[in-house]
Amino acid sequence: MKRSFIAILTSSMALVACKDNEVFEKEMYKNEVALISSDYHNTFKEVVRLTGEEVIGYVAASSGGTHAPDKDLVIALEEDSEPLVKYNFAVYDNSEDLYAKLLPKEKYDIMDKKIVIKAGELTGRTMVKLRPDGLSPDSTYFIGLKATGSSGVEINPKKSTMLYQVIIENEYASQAKNTMYSMVGFANGLSTAANKQLFPLTSNSVRMVAGNETFISKVPNIEKNCLTLEIDDFNNVKIKPYKDIQVVQLDNDPMYPNKFKVEEAFGMRTNVFLLSYQYTIGNVTTIMKERVEMQAK
């Protein structure tokens, strides 16, 4: 009797183990599809160079499981603003002035609103044509996307949406990181030094706070205190007001000739602006002579 009980127990345990293995193998081999993103908020960052022309980016998806799918997996893409609503509330709460924005429709085309993961492969993608010129370096832009599967395709519910972020840069500055330059020079003849963040505007222009004015990331302050540096094909720099500031370029100082150059020494490359200008904010006029530099890649 005892032997029979042991035999039944052993048989039952083997049956349970077999079923557990079946479930485990089913999970391991399941080709669940997910939109490829990089963080908790399902964002994907596409850094694009300002060129004055269209730039190509991609939205991608991947298939889970221990083996590649044995048939094509097709997922449809829908534009969806709901992920951005959730993102803004989670990141900025009620600070609506900081909210990220949907990328304007005229700034992109999704070439095919579906992604195909071919049989035998683990990833697929679709092309996005981007027209980033004119985007503000002070704003965060997303395309909100949602994936839906065709018959027989299972979507990972935690990775079924994506915020595709478009980040702008040029040769001199990038929105992807704080492009900090160091400044040394003279303000009305007195020595001065500061750190300055430069912001990309177009393929050949950046925005910078004037002199050693304090940079505050608010529209009224930016319009009041900032100027534009425009670099031509010969690395001459034209200094212009960004908005409200009064600026006069001074071209009579050989030490500060309003030029951009790249200096190379000991295997290091340094971006350098040598600038001379006069600016007026309110009733205060300042004459600046400055060297603005940053170690380049």
C-alpha positions as a LaTeX table, in Angstrom:
\begin{tabular}{lrrr}
\hline
Residue & $x$ (\AA) & $y$ (\AA) & $z$ (\AA) \\
\hline
Met1 & 0.00 & 0.00 & 0.00 \\
Lys2 & 2.82 & 2.32 & 0.91 \\
Arg3 & 4.59 & 1.58 & $-2.36$ \\
Ser4 & 1.43 & 2.35 & $-4.34$ \\
Phe5 & 1.07 & 5.73 & $-2.60$ \\
Ile6 & 4.69 & 6.62 & $-3.37$ \\
Ala7 & 4.25 & 5.60 & $-7.00$ \\
Ile8 & 1.10 & 7.75 & $-7.34$ \\
Leu9 & 2.83 & 10.72 & $-5.68$ \\
Thr10 & 5.88 & 10.37 & $-7.92$ \\
Ser11 & 3.66 & 10.14 & $-10.99$ \\
Ser12 & 1.69 & 13.26 & $-9.94$ \\
Met13 & 4.87 & 15.24 & $-9.33$ \\
Ala14 & 6.21 & 14.22 & $-12.73$ \\
Leu15 & 2.93 & 15.34 & $-14.37$ \\
Val16 & 3.06 & 18.75 & $-12.62$ \\
Ala17 & 6.72 & 19.19 & $-13.60$ \\
Cys18 & 5.88 & 18.30 & $-17.19$ \\
Lys19 & 3.08 & 20.90 & $-17.29$ \\
Asp20 & 5.37 & 23.53 & $-15.72$ \\
Asn21 & 7.95 & 22.81 & $-18.40$ \\
Glu22 & 5.31 & 23.17 & $-21.10$ \\
Val23 & 4.25 & 26.59 & $-19.73$ \\
Phe24 & 7.89 & 27.67 & $-19.37$ \\
Glu25 & 8.76 & 26.58 & $-22.91$ \\
Lys26 & 5.62 & 28.26 & $-24.27$ \\
Glu27 & 6.64 & 31.56 & $-22.60$ \\
Met28 & 10.24 & 31.24 & $-23.77$ \\
Tyr29 & 9.24 & 30.61 & $-27.38$ \\
Lys30 & 6.42 & 33.19 & $-27.53$ \\
Asn31 & 7.14 & 35.93 & $-30.10$ \\
Glu32 & 5.69 & 38.91 & $-28.26$ \\
Val33 & 6.27 & 42.19 & $-30.12$ \\
Ala34 & 7.35 & 45.46 & $-28.50$ \\
Leu35 & 8.08 & 48.96 & $-29.76$ \\
Ile36 & 11.73 & 49.72 & $-29.03$ \\
Ser37 & 12.15 & 52.47 & $-26.45$ \\
Ser38 & 14.71 & 53.33 & $-23.83$ \\
Asp39 & 13.14 & 54.17 & $-20.48$ \\
Tyr40 & 10.21 & 53.89 & $-18.08$ \\
His41 & 8.18 & 56.40 & $-20.11$ \\
Asn42 & 8.74 & 54.45 & $-23.37$ \\
Thr43 & 10.64 & 57.28 & $-25.08$ \\
Phe44 & 13.04 & 56.91 & $-27.97$ \\
Lys45 & 15.47 & 59.74 & $-28.73$ \\
Glu46 & 16.33 & 60.54 & $-32.34$ \\
Val47 & 19.12 & 63.13 & $-32.54$ \\
Val48 & 18.97 & 64.86 & $-35.93$ \\
Arg49 & 21.41 & 67.26 & $-37.54$ \\
Leu50 & 20.02 & 70.56 & $-38.78$ \\
Thr51 & 20.89 & 70.64 & $-42.46$ \\
Gly52 & 18.11 & 72.66 & $-44.10$ \\
Glu53 & 16.91 & 69.42 & $-45.70$ \\
Glu54 & 14.90 & 66.35 & $-44.72$ \\
Val55 & 16.54 & 63.95 & $-42.28$ \\
Ile56 & 15.77 & 60.24 & $-42.02$ \\
Gly57 & 14.88 & 58.53 & $-38.74$ \\
Tyr58 & 13.35 & 55.16 & $-37.85$ \\
Val59 & 10.72 & 53.69 & $-35.53$ \\
Ala60 & 11.59 & 50.10 & $-34.64$ \\
Ala61 & 9.99 & 47.06 & $-33.04$ \\
Ser62 & 11.45 & 43.81 & $-31.73$ \\
Ser63 & 10.21 & 40.28 & $-31.20$ \\
Gly64 & 10.71 & 38.50 & $-27.89$ \\
Gly65 & 11.24 & 34.79 & $-27.39$ \\
Thr66 & 14.26 & 32.53 & $-27.57$ \\
His67 & 13.90 & 32.00 & $-31.32$ \\
Ala68 & 13.14 & 34.30 & $-34.24$ \\
Pro69 & 9.56 & 34.04 & $-35.57$ \\
Asp70 & 8.86 & 31.46 & $-38.27$ \\
Lys71 & 6.49 & 33.83 & $-40.07$ \\
Asp72 & 6.26 & 37.57 & $-40.75$ \\
Leu73 & 4.91 & 39.58 & $-37.81$ \\
Val74 & 3.03 & 42.73 & $-38.87$ \\
Ile75 & 2.07 & 45.51 & $-36.47$ \\
Ala76 & 0.16 & 48.65 & $-37.38$ \\
Leu77 & 1.14 & 52.08 & $-36.05$ \\
Glu78 & $-1.36$ & 54.71 & $-34.97$ \\
Glu79 & $-0.55$ & 58.25 & $-33.92$ \\
Asp80 & $-1.76$ & 58.71 & $-30.37$ \\
Ser81 & $-1.47$ & 61.76 & $-28.11$ \\
Glu82 & $-2.44$ & 59.93 & $-24.91$ \\
Pro83 & 1.12 & 58.76 & $-24.08$ \\
Leu84 & 2.25 & 62.41 & $-24.15$ \\
Val85 & $-0.56$ & 63.44 & $-21.77$ \\
Lys86 & 0.58 & 60.76 & $-19.30$ \\
Tyr87 & 4.24 & 61.70 & $-19.76$ \\
Asn88 & 3.68 & 65.39 & $-19.09$ \\
Phe89 & 1.67 & 64.75 & $-15.95$ \\
Ala90 & 4.16 & 62.16 & $-14.65$ \\
Val91 & 7.25 & 64.31 & $-15.30$ \\
Tyr92 & 6.00 & 67.88 & $-14.84$ \\
Asp93 & 2.79 & 67.45 & $-12.82$ \\
Asn94 & 0.90 & 70.77 & $-13.09$ \\
Ser95 & 3.82 & 72.87 & $-14.45$ \\
Glu96 & 2.20 & 73.27 & $-17.86$ \\
Asp97 & 4.79 & 75.79 & $-19.05$ \\
Leu98 & 7.31 & 72.90 & $-19.05$ \\
Tyr99 & 5.11 & 70.43 & $-20.94$ \\
Ala100 & 6.53 & 68.60 & $-23.95$ \\
Lys101 & 4.74 & 69.14 & $-27.27$ \\
Leu102 & 3.58 & 67.02 & $-30.15$ \\
Leu103 & 5.87 & 67.46 & $-33.14$ \\
Pro104 & 4.00 & 69.66 & $-35.65$ \\
Lys105 & 2.48 & 67.61 & $-38.47$ \\
Glu106 & 4.31 & 69.56 & $-41.16$ \\
Lys107 & 7.64 & 68.53 & $-39.62$ \\
Tyr108 & 7.43 & 64.80 & $-40.38$ \\
Asp109 & 6.03 & 61.98 & $-42.48$ \\
Ile110 & 5.81 & 58.35 & $-41.34$ \\
Met111 & 6.46 & 56.59 & $-44.63$ \\
Asp112 & 4.62 & 53.34 & $-43.81$ \\
Lys113 & 2.37 & 53.07 & $-40.77$ \\
Lys114 & 3.23 & 49.47 & $-40.16$ \\
Ile115 & 6.33 & 47.57 & $-39.08$ \\
Val116 & 7.12 & 44.12 & $-40.46$ \\
Ile117 & 9.40 & 41.77 & $-38.55$ \\
Lys118 & 10.41 & 39.27 & $-41.21$ \\
Ala119 & 10.40 & 35.53 & $-40.52$ \\
Gly120 & 13.79 & 34.55 & $-39.13$ \\
Glu121 & 14.55 & 38.08 & $-37.87$ \\
Leu122 & 14.11 & 39.73 & $-34.47$ \\
Thr123 & 13.55 & 43.38 & $-35.43$ \\
Gly124 & 11.79 & 45.53 & $-38.00$ \\
Arg125 & 11.45 & 49.24 & $-38.60$ \\
Thr126 & 9.69 & 51.93 & $-40.58$ \\
Met127 & 11.14 & 55.18 & $-41.91$ \\
Val128 & 10.29 & 58.66 & $-40.66$ \\
Lys129 & 11.15 & 61.70 & $-42.75$ \\
Leu130 & 11.88 & 64.66 & $-40.49$ \\
Arg131 & 12.06 & 68.37 & $-41.27$ \\
Pro132 & 13.58 & 69.74 & $-38.04$ \\
Asp133 & 14.57 & 73.24 & $-39.17$ \\
Gly134 & 12.58 & 75.83 & $-37.27$ \\
Leu135 & 12.05 & 73.72 & $-34.15$ \\
Ser136 & 12.78 & 75.55 & $-30.91$ \\
Pro137 & 15.76 & 74.34 & $-28.85$ \\
Asp138 & 13.75 & 75.30 & $-25.76$ \\
Ser139 & 10.95 & 72.80 & $-26.40$ \\
Thr140 & 10.69 & 69.01 & $-26.18$ \\
Tyr141 & 8.98 & 67.43 & $-29.19$ \\
Phe142 & 7.45 & 63.95 & $-29.48$ \\
Ile143 & 5.49 & 61.88 & $-31.96$ \\
Gly144 & 3.06 & 59.76 & $-29.93$ \\
Leu145 & 2.62 & 56.24 & $-31.32$ \\
Lys146 & 0.61 & 53.14 & $-30.49$ \\
Ala147 & 1.10 & 49.62 & $-31.89$ \\
Thr148 & $-1.73$ & 47.26 & $-32.77$ \\
Gly149 & $-1.22$ & 43.69 & $-33.95$ \\
Ser150 & $-2.78$ & 41.85 & $-36.85$ \\
Ser151 & $-4.27$ & 38.41 & $-36.36$ \\
Gly152 & $-1.90$ & 36.08 & $-34.52$ \\
Val153 & 0.47 & 38.86 & $-33.38$ \\
Glu154 & 0.74 & 39.49 & $-29.64$ \\
Ile155 & 1.82 & 42.96 & $-28.46$ \\
Asn156 & 3.64 & 43.47 & $-25.17$ \\
Pro157 & 1.11 & 45.66 & $-23.28$ \\
Lys158 & 3.92 & 47.52 & $-21.46$ \\
Lys159 & 5.65 & 48.35 & $-24.74$ \\
Ser160 & 2.67 & 48.99 & $-27.00$ \\
Thr161 & 3.16 & 52.78 & $-27.03$ \\
Met162 & 6.12 & 55.02 & $-27.74$ \\
Leu163 & 7.09 & 58.68 & $-27.53$ \\
Tyr164 & 9.45 & 59.30 & $-30.43$ \\
Gln165 & 11.52 & 62.34 & $-29.47$ \\
Val166 & 13.17 & 64.58 & $-32.06$ \\
Ile167 & 16.31 & 66.30 & $-30.73$ \\
Ile168 & 18.15 & 68.90 & $-32.82$ \\
Glu169 & 21.85 & 69.66 & $-33.15$ \\
Asn170 & 24.36 & 71.31 & $-35.46$ \\
Glu171 & 28.14 & 71.53 & $-35.66$ \\
Tyr172 & 28.32 & 73.99 & $-32.77$ \\
Ala173 & 25.66 & 72.94 & $-30.26$ \\
Ser174 & 23.25 & 70.14 & $-29.39$ \\
Gln175 & 19.88 & 69.89 & $-27.67$ \\
Ala176 & 20.81 & 66.36 & $-26.61$ \\
Lys177 & 23.07 & 67.67 & $-23.87$ \\
Asn178 & 23.98 & 70.98 & $-22.28$ \\
Thr179 & 26.49 & 72.43 & $-24.74$ \\
Met180 & 28.52 & 74.46 & $-22.29$ \\
Tyr181 & 31.23 & 76.82 & $-23.53$ \\
Ser182 & 33.61 & 78.74 & $-21.28$ \\
Met183 & 34.01 & 82.47 & $-21.87$ \\
Val184 & 36.89 & 84.78 & $-20.96$ \\
Gly185 & 37.18 & 88.37 & $-22.10$ \\
Phe186 & 36.45 & 91.98 & $-21.28$ \\
Ala187 & 33.21 & 93.80 & $-20.49$ \\
Asn188 & 33.68 & 97.57 & $-20.87$ \\
Gly189 & 37.42 & 96.99 & $-20.46$ \\
Leu190 & 37.17 & 94.92 & $-17.27$ \\
Ser191 & 38.17 & 91.25 & $-17.18$ \\
Thr192 & 35.27 & 88.83 & $-17.04$ \\
Ala193 & 34.63 & 85.10 & $-17.28$ \\
Ala194 & 31.59 & 82.87 & $-17.34$ \\
Asn195 & 30.12 & 79.64 & $-18.65$ \\
Lys196 & 27.63 & 79.88 & $-21.51$ \\
Gln197 & 25.22 & 77.37 & $-22.97$ \\
Leu198 & 24.82 & 77.53 & $-26.74$ \\
Phe199 & 21.61 & 76.37 & $-28.44$ \\
Pro200 & 21.25 & 75.15 & $-32.05$ \\
Leu201 & 18.91 & 77.20 & $-34.24$ \\
Thr202 & 19.73 & 76.30 & $-37.86$ \\
Ser203 & 22.50 & 74.43 & $-39.64$ \\
Asn204 & 24.81 & 77.43 & $-39.27$ \\
Ser205 & 23.50 & 79.44 & $-36.32$ \\
Val206 & 23.30 & 79.23 & $-32.55$ \\
Arg207 & 21.78 & 81.27 & $-29.75$ \\
Met208 & 23.83 & 82.57 & $-26.82$ \\
Val209 & 23.23 & 84.87 & $-23.87$ \\
Ala210 & 24.92 & 88.24 & $-24.38$ \\
Gly211 & 28.06 & 89.09 & $-22.43$ \\
Asn212 & 27.92 & 87.82 & $-18.87$ \\
Glu213 & 24.16 & 88.28 & $-18.50$ \\
Thr214 & 22.44 & 85.60 & $-16.42$ \\
Phe215 & 20.70 & 82.93 & $-18.50$ \\
Ile216 & 17.17 & 82.13 & $-17.34$ \\
Ser217 & 15.20 & 79.55 & $-19.32$ \\
Lys218 & 12.02 & 81.61 & $-19.60$ \\
Val219 & 10.77 & 83.08 & $-22.87$ \\
Pro220 & 10.74 & 86.74 & $-21.71$ \\
Asn221 & 14.30 & 86.46 & $-20.40$ \\
Ile222 & 15.55 & 84.67 & $-23.52$ \\
Glu223 & 14.01 & 87.32 & $-25.76$ \\
Lys224 & 15.52 & 90.09 & $-23.65$ \\
Asn225 & 19.08 & 88.78 & $-23.09$ \\
Cys226 & 20.06 & 86.56 & $-26.02$ \\
Leu227 & 21.73 & 87.05 & $-29.38$ \\
Thr228 & 22.33 & 84.91 & $-32.45$ \\
Leu229 & 25.67 & 83.88 & $-33.93$ \\
Glu230 & 25.47 & 83.05 & $-37.64$ \\
Ile231 & 28.52 & 81.39 & $-39.20$ \\
Asp232 & 29.14 & 81.61 & $-42.96$ \\
Asp233 & 31.11 & 79.26 & $-45.24$ \\
Phe234 & 34.33 & 81.13 & $-44.44$ \\
Asn235 & 33.78 & 80.93 & $-40.65$ \\
Asn236 & 32.94 & 84.61 & $-40.37$ \\
Val237 & 30.44 & 85.24 & $-37.58$ \\
Lys238 & 27.55 & 87.65 & $-37.93$ \\
Ile239 & 26.12 & 88.75 & $-34.56$ \\
Lys240 & 22.39 & 89.51 & $-34.54$ \\
Pro241 & 19.71 & 90.15 & $-31.92$ \\
Tyr242 & 17.71 & 87.02 & $-31.10$ \\
Lys243 & 14.62 & 89.09 & $-30.28$ \\
Asp244 & 14.52 & 92.30 & $-28.25$ \\
Ile245 & 18.17 & 92.94 & $-27.43$ \\
Gln246 & 20.03 & 95.75 & $-29.24$ \\
Val247 & 23.33 & 94.55 & $-30.74$ \\
Val248 & 26.02 & 96.29 & $-32.79$ \\
Gln249 & 28.80 & 94.11 & $-34.20$ \\
Leu250 & 32.31 & 95.60 & $-33.85$ \\
Asp251 & 34.70 & 94.52 & $-36.59$ \\
Asn252 & 37.81 & 96.60 & $-35.77$ \\
Asp253 & 39.65 & 94.35 & $-33.29$ \\
Pro254 & 42.15 & 91.82 & $-34.74$ \\
Met255 & 42.21 & 89.94 & $-31.40$ \\
Tyr256 & 38.45 & 89.44 & $-31.55$ \\
Pro257 & 37.71 & 89.38 & $-35.29$ \\
Asn258 & 34.21 & 87.78 & $-35.12$ \\
Lys259 & 35.42 & 84.44 & $-36.38$ \\
Phe260 & 34.80 & 80.79 & $-35.58$ \\
Lys261 & 37.70 & 78.34 & $-35.68$ \\
Val262 & 38.68 & 74.87 & $-34.54$ \\
Glu263 & 41.99 & 74.70 & $-32.70$ \\
Glu264 & 43.92 & 71.41 & $-32.54$ \\
Ala265 & 46.62 & 70.63 & $-29.99$ \\
Phe266 & 47.84 & 67.42 & $-28.32$ \\
Gly267 & 45.15 & 65.41 & $-30.08$ \\
Met268 & 42.39 & 67.68 & $-28.76$ \\
Arg269 & 40.00 & 69.79 & $-30.82$ \\
Thr270 & 38.45 & 72.98 & $-29.46$ \\
Asn271 & 35.61 & 75.03 & $-30.92$ \\
Val272 & 36.41 & 78.73 & $-30.54$ \\
Phe273 & 34.37 & 81.89 & $-31.16$ \\
Leu274 & 36.30 & 85.20 & $-31.05$ \\
Leu275 & 33.67 & 87.92 & $-30.71$ \\
Ser276 & 33.46 & 91.69 & $-30.45$ \\
Tyr277 & 30.14 & 93.51 & $-30.08$ \\
Gln278 & 28.17 & 96.10 & $-28.20$ \\
Tyr279 & 24.79 & 95.34 & $-26.70$ \\
Thr280 & 22.14 & 97.33 & $-24.88$ \\
Ile281 & 19.56 & 96.04 & $-22.41$ \\
Gly282 & 17.31 & 98.74 & $-21.03$ \\
Asn283 & 19.52 & 101.80 & $-20.50$ \\
Val284 & 22.74 & 99.85 & $-19.99$ \\
Thr285 & 25.24 & 99.45 & $-22.86$ \\
Thr286 & 28.13 & 96.99 & $-22.65$ \\
Ile287 & 31.08 & 96.52 & $-25.02$ \\
Met288 & 32.16 & 92.86 & $-25.08$ \\
Lys289 & 35.40 & 91.28 & $-26.26$ \\
Glu290 & 35.22 & 87.56 & $-25.65$ \\
Arg291 & 36.70 & 84.19 & $-26.43$ \\
Val292 & 34.02 & 81.50 & $-26.18$ \\
Glu293 & 35.33 & 77.92 & $-26.37$ \\
Met294 & 34.42 & 74.28 & $-25.85$ \\
Gln295 & 36.38 & 71.08 & $-26.27$ \\
Ala296 & 35.00 & 69.27 & $-29.30$ \\
Lys297 & 34.76 & 65.54 & $-29.90$ \\
\hline
\end{tabular}
